[in-house]
Coordinates of C-alpha atoms in Angstrom, one line a residue:
Chain A
M1 CA 18.3 4.7 -29.5
F2 CA 16.1 7.8 -29.5
F3 CA 16.9 10.8 -27.3
G4 CA 19.3 8.6 -25.4
L5 CA 16.8 5.8 -24.6
P6 CA 16.2 2.5 -26.4
W7 CA 12.9 2.4 -28.3
T8 CA 11.7 -0.4 -26.0
A9 CA 12.0 2.0 -23.1
W10 CA 10.0 4.7 -25.0
L11 CA 7.4 2.0 -25.8
L12 CA 7.0 1.1 -22.1
I13 CA 6.6 4.8 -21.2
A14 CA 4.0 5.2 -23.9
I15 CA 2.1 2.1 -22.8
A16 CA 2.2 3.4 -19.2
I17 CA 0.6 6.7 -20.1
L18 CA -1.2 6.9 -23.5
P19 CA -4.0 4.2 -23.2
S20 CA -5.1 5.5 -19.8
L21 CA -5.1 9.1 -21.0
A22 CA -7.2 8.1 -24.0
I23 CA -9.7 6.2 -21.7
V24 CA -10.1 9.0 -19.2
L25 CA -10.5 11.6 -21.9
R26 CA -13.2 9.5 -23.6
F27 CA -14.9 9.0 -20.3
Y28 CA -14.8 12.7 -19.5
S29 CA -16.1 13.8 -22.9
L30 CA -19.0 11.4 -22.6
H31 CA -20.1 12.0 -19.0
H32 CA -19.0 15.4 -18.0
E33 CA -21.9 17.7 -17.2
E34 CA -21.8 21.5 -17.6
G35 CA -21.3 23.3 -14.3
A36 CA -19.8 20.3 -12.5
W37 CA -16.5 22.1 -12.0
T38 CA -17.9 25.3 -10.6
E39 CA -21.1 24.3 -8.8
E40 CA -21.0 25.3 -5.2
A41 CA -21.6 22.9 -2.4
E42 CA -24.9 23.3 -0.6
Chain B
M1 CA 21.1 19.2 8.4
T2 CA 20.2 19.7 12.0
F3 CA 17.3 20.7 14.1
S4 CA 18.8 24.1 14.5
N5 CA 18.4 25.1 10.8
P6 CA 15.8 27.9 11.3
I7 CA 14.6 28.0 7.7
I8 CA 13.7 24.3 7.6
L9 CA 12.2 24.6 11.0
T10 CA 10.1 27.6 10.0
V11 CA 8.7 25.8 6.9
L12 CA 7.8 22.8 9.1
L13 CA 6.1 24.9 11.7
V14 CA 4.1 26.8 9.1
Y15 CA 2.9 23.5 7.6
L16 CA 1.9 22.0 10.9
A17 CA 0.1 25.2 11.9
L18 CA -1.8 25.1 8.6
L19 CA -3.0 21.5 9.4
L20 CA -4.2 22.6 12.8
V21 CA -6.1 25.5 11.2
I22 CA -7.8 23.2 8.7
G23 CA -8.8 20.9 11.7
V24 CA -10.5 23.8 13.5
W25 CA -12.1 25.2 10.2
A26 CA -13.6 21.8 9.4
S27 CA -14.8 21.1 13.0
K28 CA -18.3 22.5 12.5
D29 CA -19.1 19.7 10.1
S30 CA -17.9 16.8 12.2
G31 CA -20.7 16.7 14.8
D32 CA -22.6 13.7 13.3
V33 CA -21.6 10.3 11.8
A34 CA -22.1 11.3 8.2
G35 CA -20.2 14.6 8.8
Y36 CA -17.3 12.9 10.6
F37 CA -16.8 10.0 8.2
V38 CA -17.8 11.3 4.7
A39 CA -17.9 15.1 5.2
G40 CA -21.7 15.0 4.6
K41 CA -21.2 13.8 1.0
K42 CA -20.5 17.4 -0.2
L43 CA -17.0 17.3 -1.6
P44 CA -16.2 18.6 -5.1
A45 CA -14.3 16.8 -7.8
W46 CA -10.9 18.3 -7.3
V47 CA -10.9 17.6 -3.5
I48 CA -11.8 13.9 -3.9
A49 CA -9.3 13.5 -6.8
F50 CA -6.3 14.9 -4.9
S51 CA -7.5 13.3 -1.7
S52 CA -7.7 9.9 -3.2
N53 CA -4.2 10.3 -4.9
A54 CA -2.6 11.6 -1.7
T55 CA -4.2 8.8 0.3
G56 CA -3.2 6.0 -2.1
E57 CA 0.3 7.4 -2.5
S58 CA 2.0 7.3 0.9
A59 CA 5.6 7.9 1.8
W60 CA 6.2 4.9 -0.5
L61 CA 5.8 7.2 -3.5
L62 CA 8.4 9.8 -2.4
L63 CA 11.0 7.5 -0.8
G64 CA 10.2 4.0 -2.2
L65 CA 9.4 4.8 -5.9
T66 CA 12.3 7.4 -6.2
G67 CA 14.5 4.7 -4.7
M68 CA 13.2 2.2 -7.2
G69 CA 14.0 4.6 -10.1
Y70 CA 17.4 4.9 -8.6
L71 CA 17.9 1.2 -8.3
V72 CA 16.3 -0.3 -11.4
G73 CA 15.9 2.7 -13.8
I74 CA 13.3 2.5 -16.6
H75 CA 12.1 -0.9 -15.2
A76 CA 10.3 1.0 -12.5
F77 CA 7.9 2.4 -15.2
W78 CA 6.0 -1.0 -14.8
V79 CA 4.9 0.5 -11.4
V80 CA 3.8 3.7 -13.2
L81 CA 1.9 1.6 -15.8
G82 CA 0.1 -0.4 -13.0
E83 CA -0.8 2.6 -10.9
V84 CA -2.0 4.8 -13.8
L85 CA -4.1 2.0 -15.3
G86 CA -5.5 1.0 -11.8
I87 CA -6.6 4.6 -11.1
T88 CA -8.0 5.0 -14.6
I89 CA -10.1 1.9 -14.3
A90 CA -11.2 2.9 -10.8
W91 CA -12.5 6.3 -11.9
T92 CA -14.0 5.3 -15.3
F93 CA -15.6 2.0 -14.6
I94 CA -16.0 1.7 -10.8
A95 CA -16.6 5.1 -9.3
R96 CA -19.9 6.0 -11.0
R97 CA -21.5 2.7 -10.2
F98 CA -20.3 2.6 -6.7
K99 CA -21.4 6.2 -6.1
E100 CA -24.8 5.5 -7.6
Y101 CA -25.3 2.5 -5.3
T102 CA -24.0 4.2 -2.2
D103 CA -26.3 7.2 -2.8
R104 CA -29.3 4.9 -3.2
Y105 CA -28.4 3.2 0.1
D106 CA -27.3 6.3 1.9
S107 CA -24.1 4.4 2.7
I108 CA -21.3 5.9 4.8
T109 CA -18.9 3.0 4.7
V110 CA -18.0 0.2 2.2
S111 CA -19.5 -2.3 4.6
D112 CA -22.8 -0.4 4.4
F113 CA -22.7 -0.8 0.6
F114 CA -22.1 -4.6 0.8
E115 CA -24.8 -5.1 3.4
D116 CA -27.5 -3.3 1.4
R117 CA -26.4 -4.6 -2.0
F118 CA -26.7 -8.3 -0.8
R119 CA -29.5 -7.7 1.8
D120 CA -27.1 -9.3 4.4
R121 CA -29.5 -9.4 7.3
A122 CA -27.0 -11.4 9.4
Q123 CA -24.4 -8.7 8.9
T124 CA -21.7 -11.3 8.3
I125 CA -20.0 -9.2 5.5
R126 CA -19.8 -6.2 7.8
K127 CA -18.2 -8.3 10.6
V128 CA -15.6 -9.9 8.3
A129 CA -14.8 -6.6 6.6
S130 CA -14.4 -4.9 9.9
V131 CA -11.9 -7.5 11.2
I132 CA -9.8 -7.3 8.0
I133 CA -9.9 -3.4 7.9
L134 CA -8.8 -3.2 11.6
S135 CA -6.0 -5.7 11.3
M136 CA -4.5 -4.2 8.1
V137 CA -4.9 -0.6 9.1
A138 CA -3.0 -1.3 12.3
V139 CA 0.0 -2.5 10.3
Y140 CA -0.3 0.2 7.7
M141 CA -0.7 3.0 10.3
A142 CA 2.2 1.9 12.3
A143 CA 4.3 1.9 9.2
Q144 CA 3.3 5.4 8.3
L145 CA 4.2 6.7 11.8
T146 CA 7.5 4.9 11.6
A147 CA 8.1 6.7 8.3
A148 CA 7.3 10.0 10.1
G149 CA 9.8 9.3 12.8
K150 CA 12.5 8.5 10.2
A151 CA 11.7 11.6 8.1
F152 CA 12.1 13.9 11.2
N153 CA 15.3 12.1 12.0
S154 CA 16.9 12.2 8.5
F155 CA 15.9 15.7 7.6
L156 CA 16.2 17.5 11.0
G157 CA 18.3 15.2 13.1
L158 CA 15.4 15.0 15.5
N159 CA 15.2 12.0 17.8
Y160 CA 13.2 9.2 16.2
V161 CA 10.8 8.8 19.2
T162 CA 10.1 12.5 19.3
G163 CA 9.4 12.4 15.6
V164 CA 6.9 9.7 16.0
L165 CA 5.2 11.5 18.9
L166 CA 5.1 14.8 17.0
G167 CA 3.7 13.2 13.8
T168 CA 1.0 11.3 15.8
A169 CA 0.0 14.3 17.8
V170 CA -0.6 16.6 14.7
V171 CA -2.5 13.9 12.7
L172 CA -4.6 13.0 15.7
F173 CA -5.5 16.6 16.4
Y174 CA -6.8 17.7 13.0
T175 CA -8.4 14.3 12.2
T176 CA -10.3 14.2 15.5
V177 CA -11.3 17.8 15.5
G178 CA -12.1 18.2 11.8
G179 CA -13.1 14.6 10.8
F180 CA -13.2 13.6 7.1
K181 CA -13.6 17.2 5.8
A182 CA -10.3 18.1 7.5
V183 CA -8.7 14.9 6.2
A184 CA -9.9 15.6 2.6
Y185 CA -8.9 19.3 2.5
S186 CA -5.5 18.6 4.1
D187 CA -5.1 15.8 1.6
L188 CA -5.8 18.4 -1.2
I189 CA -3.0 20.7 0.1
Q190 CA -0.7 17.7 0.7
G191 CA -1.5 16.3 -2.8
I192 CA -0.7 19.7 -4.4
M193 CA 2.6 19.9 -2.6
M194 CA 3.5 16.3 -3.6
F195 CA 2.6 17.2 -7.2
A196 CA 4.7 20.4 -7.3
S197 CA 7.7 18.6 -5.7
L198 CA 7.6 15.7 -8.2
V199 CA 7.5 18.1 -11.1
L200 CA 10.4 20.1 -9.7
L201 CA 12.6 17.1 -8.6
P202 CA 13.2 15.6 -12.0
I203 CA 13.6 18.9 -13.8
V204 CA 16.3 20.1 -11.4
G205 CA 17.8 16.6 -11.2
I206 CA 18.0 16.2 -15.0
A207 CA 19.4 19.7 -15.4
A208 CA 22.1 19.1 -12.7
A209 CA 23.0 15.8 -14.5
G210 CA 23.8 17.8 -17.7
G211 CA 20.4 17.5 -19.5
W212 CA 18.4 14.5 -20.7
T213 CA 20.8 12.9 -23.2
T214 CA 23.8 13.4 -21.0
M215 CA 22.0 11.9 -18.0
M216 CA 21.0 8.9 -20.1
A217 CA 24.6 8.5 -21.4
T218 CA 25.8 8.6 -17.8
L219 CA 23.3 5.9 -16.8
Q220 CA 24.2 3.8 -19.9
A221 CA 27.9 4.0 -19.0
E222 CA 27.2 3.0 -15.4
D223 CA 24.8 0.2 -16.1
P224 CA 23.1 -0.3 -19.5
T225 CA 20.3 -2.3 -17.9
L226 CA 19.1 0.9 -16.2
L227 CA 17.7 1.9 -19.6
M228 CA 16.1 -1.5 -20.4
P229 CA 12.4 -2.1 -19.7
M230 CA 13.0 -5.5 -18.4
G231 CA 15.9 -4.3 -16.2
S232 CA 18.9 -6.5 -15.3
L233 CA 16.8 -9.7 -15.3
G234 CA 16.0 -9.4 -19.0
I235 CA 13.2 -11.4 -20.7
T236 CA 13.5 -14.3 -18.2
T237 CA 10.9 -15.9 -15.9
A238 CA 12.2 -13.8 -13.0
G239 CA 12.2 -10.6 -15.2
V240 CA 8.6 -11.1 -16.4
I241 CA 7.4 -11.9 -12.8
S242 CA 9.2 -8.8 -11.6
A243 CA 7.5 -6.6 -14.2
I244 CA 4.1 -8.1 -13.5
S245 CA 4.6 -7.7 -9.7
F246 CA 5.5 -4.0 -10.2
G247 CA 2.4 -3.5 -12.3
A248 CA 0.1 -5.4 -9.9
V249 CA 0.7 -2.7 -7.2
G250 CA -2.0 -0.8 -9.1
L251 CA -4.7 -3.5 -8.6
A252 CA -5.6 -2.3 -5.2
F253 CA -6.9 1.0 -6.6
L254 CA -9.9 -1.0 -7.8
G255 CA -11.3 -1.5 -4.4
V256 CA -9.4 -0.6 -1.2
P257 CA -11.9 1.0 1.2
Q258 CA -9.9 4.1 2.0
L259 CA -10.1 5.1 -1.7
L260 CA -13.7 4.0 -2.2
V261 CA -14.9 6.2 0.6
R262 CA -13.7 9.2 -1.5
F263 CA -16.3 8.3 -4.1
I264 CA -19.0 8.1 -1.4
S265 CA -18.0 11.5 -0.1
A266 CA -18.4 13.2 -3.5
R267 CA -21.1 15.8 -4.0
G268 CA -22.8 13.7 -6.7
V269 CA -22.2 11.3 -9.6
D270 CA -21.6 14.3 -11.8
Q271 CA -18.3 15.0 -9.9
I272 CA -16.8 11.7 -11.1
P273 CA -15.7 12.5 -14.7
S274 CA -13.8 15.7 -13.7
G275 CA -12.4 14.0 -10.6
G276 CA -11.2 11.1 -12.8
L277 CA -9.5 13.5 -15.2
I278 CA -7.6 15.3 -12.4
A279 CA -6.7 12.1 -10.6
V280 CA -5.3 10.2 -13.7
I281 CA -3.3 13.2 -15.0
S282 CA -1.9 14.0 -11.6
V283 CA -0.9 10.4 -10.8
M284 CA 0.9 10.2 -14.2
I285 CA 3.0 13.2 -13.1
F286 CA 3.4 11.9 -9.5
D287 CA 4.8 8.5 -10.6
S288 CA 6.8 9.5 -13.7
G289 CA 8.3 12.4 -11.7
A290 CA 9.3 10.0 -8.9
V291 CA 11.0 7.5 -11.2
L292 CA 12.7 10.1 -13.4
G293 CA 13.9 11.9 -10.2
G294 CA 15.3 8.7 -8.9
M295 CA 17.1 8.1 -12.2
A296 CA 18.6 11.6 -12.2
G297 CA 19.7 10.9 -8.6
R298 CA 21.5 7.7 -9.8
A299 CA 23.4 9.7 -12.5
L300 CA 24.3 12.4 -9.9
F301 CA 24.9 10.4 -6.7
P302 CA 25.9 6.8 -7.7
G303 CA 26.8 4.4 -4.9
L304 CA 24.3 5.3 -2.2
E305 CA 24.1 2.6 0.4
D306 CA 20.3 2.9 0.8
S307 CA 18.5 3.8 -2.5
E308 CA 15.5 5.1 -0.5
T309 CA 17.5 8.0 0.8
I310 CA 17.9 9.5 -2.7
L311 CA 15.1 12.1 -2.3
P312 CA 16.6 13.5 1.0
T313 CA 20.0 13.5 -0.6
M314 CA 18.9 15.4 -3.7
A315 CA 16.8 17.8 -1.5
H316 CA 19.9 18.5 0.5
E317 CA 22.5 18.7 -2.2
L318 CA 20.6 20.3 -5.1
F319 CA 18.3 22.8 -3.4
P320 CA 18.6 25.8 -1.0
A321 CA 17.6 25.3 2.6
L322 CA 14.0 26.6 2.0
F323 CA 13.4 23.8 -0.5
T324 CA 15.0 21.2 1.7
G325 CA 12.4 22.3 4.3
I326 CA 9.7 22.0 1.7
F327 CA 10.8 18.5 0.7
L328 CA 10.7 17.5 4.4
V329 CA 7.2 18.8 4.6
V330 CA 6.2 17.0 1.4
V331 CA 7.5 13.7 2.8
L332 CA 5.5 14.4 6.0
A333 CA 2.5 15.4 3.8
A334 CA 2.6 12.0 2.0
I335 CA 2.7 10.2 5.4
M336 CA 0.0 12.2 7.1
S337 CA -2.4 12.2 4.1
T338 CA -2.3 8.4 4.3
A339 CA -2.3 8.1 8.1
D340 CA -5.3 10.4 8.6
S341 CA -7.4 8.5 6.0
L342 CA -6.5 5.2 7.7
L343 CA -7.6 6.6 11.1
I344 CA -10.9 7.7 9.8
L345 CA -11.4 4.3 8.0
A346 CA -10.6 2.3 11.1
S347 CA -12.8 4.4 13.4
S348 CA -15.7 4.1 10.9
A349 CA -15.2 0.3 11.0
V350 CA -15.6 0.4 14.8
V351 CA -18.2 3.1 15.3
R352 CA -20.4 2.9 12.2
D353 CA -20.0 -0.8 11.4
V354 CA -19.8 -2.3 14.8
V355 CA -21.4 0.1 17.4
Q356 CA -24.1 1.8 15.3
K357 CA -25.1 -1.0 12.9
I358 CA -24.6 -4.1 15.0
Y359 CA -24.8 -3.5 18.8
R360 CA -26.5 -0.2 19.4
P361 CA -28.5 1.1 16.5
N362 CA -30.4 3.6 18.6
T363 CA -27.4 5.5 19.9
A364 CA -27.7 9.3 19.5
E365 CA -25.7 10.9 16.7
S366 CA -23.8 13.2 19.1
K367 CA -22.8 10.3 21.2
L368 CA -21.6 8.3 18.1
S369 CA -19.6 11.3 17.0
F370 CA -17.9 11.4 20.4
Y371 CA -17.3 7.6 20.2
A372 CA -15.8 8.2 16.7
K373 CA -13.4 10.8 18.0
A374 CA -12.4 8.7 21.0
T375 CA -11.8 5.7 18.8
T376 CA -9.6 7.7 16.4
I377 CA -7.5 8.7 19.4
L378 CA -7.3 5.2 20.7
L379 CA -6.3 3.7 17.3
G380 CA -3.8 6.4 16.7
G381 CA -2.3 5.8 20.1
A382 CA -2.1 2.0 19.5
A383 CA -0.4 2.6 16.1
M384 CA 2.1 5.0 17.7
L385 CA 3.0 2.3 20.2
G386 CA 3.5 -0.1 17.3
A387 CA 5.8 2.4 15.6
L388 CA 7.8 2.8 18.7
T389 CA 8.3 -0.9 19.4
E390 CA 8.0 -2.9 16.1
A391 CA 10.8 -3.6 13.6
R392 CA 11.2 -0.5 11.5
L393 CA 10.7 -1.9 8.0
I394 CA 8.5 0.7 6.5
F395 CA 7.8 -0.4 2.9
W396 CA 7.5 -4.1 3.6
F397 CA 4.6 -3.4 5.9
V398 CA 3.0 -0.8 3.6
L399 CA 3.0 -3.2 0.6
F400 CA 1.8 -6.1 2.8
A401 CA -1.2 -4.0 4.2
W402 CA -1.9 -2.6 0.8
S403 CA -2.1 -6.1 -0.7
G404 CA -4.1 -7.4 2.3
L405 CA -6.8 -4.8 1.8
G406 CA -6.6 -5.1 -2.0
S407 CA -7.0 -8.8 -2.1
A408 CA -9.9 -8.8 0.4
F409 CA -11.9 -6.0 -1.2
V410 CA -11.1 -5.8 -4.9
P411 CA -12.8 -9.1 -5.9
P412 CA -16.0 -8.4 -3.9
V413 CA -16.2 -4.8 -5.3
L414 CA -15.7 -5.9 -8.9
C415 CA -18.2 -8.8 -8.7
S416 CA -20.9 -6.8 -6.8
L417 CA -20.7 -4.0 -9.4
F418 CA -20.4 -6.0 -12.6
W419 CA -21.9 -9.5 -12.1
K420 CA -25.5 -9.8 -11.1
R421 CA -25.3 -13.5 -10.3
T422 CA -23.0 -12.6 -7.3
T423 CA -24.4 -13.9 -4.0
R424 CA -23.9 -12.9 -0.4
E425 CA -22.2 -16.2 0.3
G426 CA -19.8 -15.7 -2.6
I427 CA -18.8 -12.3 -1.3
I428 CA -18.1 -13.6 2.2
A429 CA -16.1 -16.6 0.9
G430 CA -14.2 -14.4 -1.6
M431 CA -13.3 -11.8 0.9
I432 CA -11.9 -14.3 3.4
A433 CA -10.1 -16.3 0.7
G434 CA -8.4 -13.3 -0.9
F435 CA -7.2 -12.1 2.5
V436 CA -6.0 -15.5 3.7
V437 CA -4.2 -16.3 0.4
T438 CA -2.3 -13.0 0.6
V439 CA -1.1 -13.6 4.1
T440 CA -0.2 -17.3 3.3
W441 CA 1.6 -16.3 0.1
V442 CA 3.8 -13.8 2.0
L443 CA 4.6 -16.3 4.7
A444 CA 5.0 -19.5 2.7
F445 CA 5.2 -19.1 -1.1
K446 CA 6.6 -15.7 -2.1
S447 CA 10.3 -16.7 -1.9
M448 CA 9.6 -19.8 -4.0
T449 CA 8.0 -17.8 -6.9
Y450 CA 10.6 -15.2 -7.7
D451 CA 8.9 -12.9 -5.2
L452 CA 5.6 -12.8 -7.1
Y453 CA 3.6 -9.9 -5.5
E454 CA 1.0 -11.4 -3.1
M455 CA -1.9 -9.3 -4.5
I456 CA -1.8 -11.3 -7.8
P457 CA -2.7 -14.7 -6.2
G458 CA -4.8 -12.9 -3.6
V459 CA -7.1 -11.1 -6.1
G460 CA -7.1 -14.2 -8.4
V461 CA -8.2 -16.6 -5.8
G462 CA -10.7 -14.1 -4.4
L463 CA -12.4 -13.7 -7.8
V464 CA -12.5 -17.5 -8.5
T465 CA -13.9 -18.1 -5.1
I466 CA -16.7 -15.6 -5.5
I467 CA -17.6 -17.0 -8.9
V468 CA -17.6 -20.6 -7.8
V469 CA -19.4 -20.1 -4.5
S470 CA -22.0 -17.8 -6.1
L471 CA -22.7 -20.4 -8.8
F472 CA -23.2 -23.1 -6.2
T473 CA -25.5 -21.1 -3.9
Q474 CA -29.0 -19.9 -4.2
P475 CA -29.3 -17.0 -6.8
P476 CA -29.8 -13.5 -5.4
E477 CA -33.4 -12.5 -4.7
E478 CA -35.4 -10.9 -7.4
A479 CA -35.3 -7.4 -6.0
V480 CA -31.5 -7.5 -5.9
V481 CA -31.3 -8.5 -9.6
R482 CA -33.9 -5.9 -10.6
E483 CA -32.0 -3.2 -8.7
F484 CA -28.7 -4.3 -10.5
E485 CA -30.4 -4.0 -13.9
L486 CA -31.9 -0.6 -13.0
V487 CA -28.5 0.9 -12.1
D488 CA -26.9 -0.7 -15.1
D489 CA -29.6 0.8 -17.3
E490 CA -29.4 4.3 -15.7
L491 CA -25.7 4.7 -15.9
G492 CA -25.1 3.0 -19.3
P493 CA -21.7 2.0 -20.6
A494 CA -18.6 4.0 -19.4
L495 CA -17.0 4.4 -22.7
S496 CA -19.7 4.6 -25.3
P497 CA -22.7 6.9 -25.6
K498 CA -25.8 5.9 -23.5
K499 CA -28.7 4.6 -25.5
A500 CA -31.7 7.0 -25.6
G501 CA -34.6 6.3 -23.3
G502 CA -33.6 4.1 -20.3
S503 CA -36.2 2.2 -18.3
P504 CA -38.8 4.4 -16.6
G505 CA -38.3 4.7 -12.9
A506 CA -34.6 3.8 -13.2
T507 CA -33.7 6.8 -11.1
G508 CA -35.9 5.8 -8.1
R509 CA -34.1 5.7 -4.8
P510 CA -33.6 4.7 -2.1
T511 CA -34.5 1.0 -2.8
A512 CA -32.9 -1.1 -0.1
T513 CA -33.1 -1.3 3.6
V514 CA -31.8 -4.0 5.9

């Protein structure tokens, strides 16, 4: 048990979140273009 | 809680008034087909990200997933895994390619994309897709309006029929007047409210249950399987199928049309990376918050007869009246943000795919826009009648429609974006096969296979059908293959740096007409 939860439960929570977070951060760092957040619509 | 509670009523009226204002504000851009159906393709990343999440996550998230956390505990994190992974794959691998193609073709609907991608001069894909969209949206929409009636009833004590009528009237007004722009911006506000509530709910719930470790100890004492990833079924065939079925809910994010149209409406391909980041992080919080909130609810209020009432119970018991009103609004927001998108999708299937592209290509834009609004009202009215008369099993219908659309569209979307040997005949066969298998599975096989979720066989059979039929039919024409290679070359891989110096002319567009 770790913080009241079995380690297998923590493993499931980690698998649910960490790989996707790593993928989307990698994707963002490779393809994000400067100004994309702030550029106004025509 | 009764209808006479002035604080709850005030919060509700402010929210409904805000939606009507958004409808009027967006109305200037809804006068032509592209404006009405995809907001003129001018939407920024944060709007499409929240809009796609709010559309994908209906009342099922707030009532169904919290109920699942209450009922099965940590086992519900398999749903979180499936949804988060589905949305991640959709934004990182599918969105850029799909947006690139739809900009080349100047597509407004998913059917436009398929027709141009496969040079489908007979328009068969468009016809099949329209039938599937209309049948599934009717079911989905009726379920959402049913949920609206139930929400008004359980939070305010308002008569069910009045609740359905009120919910329908508000959604129809802002959708018809403001078109996709109103839908997307109302989704943004609705998505932010859902986000804030699903952060607040577990924090307040866990604190009320005595803190994290006390809450877990309470759950452990009540039922130790609530803390086990495989739940009460353990590592058995039924347990594994249950976990896979939970995870498979996320498959539909790879290709249901109401989400793909968000990518079409983006201002450009450059909006996809930031949109993806917002969408993935927010869905992690949406889903984890719902499951943990439900678990806190189990520790606080064990023995509820209907686990899907845990959110209204917590809103009523743990929060002051102002927040109870806000939670009602959030449930309505989840319902309306899905219902409005379905209405726009279905009316685009009628007006754009059938009237403009098949029967009357020369109809004036202003006339088409009028048809679109009239169709939206008719479809909304029909769904409302369904909600008033049909059996009121909300989430069964939602999951059925979700899997019907997913099984019909996910295999064609994946193959058309990633396999250049895909043929028009393969797409038609795969779309029909995926849809038919889903419906047949629910009716005949589901109960025999430990309730294996129908989207798994639906998507599997759809993919195999496309591959087999494509291999046995004439390869796509040379221009189609060349176009596939150009797009591939221009975009490069999703997760590794693009090689320097793509093919000259790779950015040329548009390339296809039918």
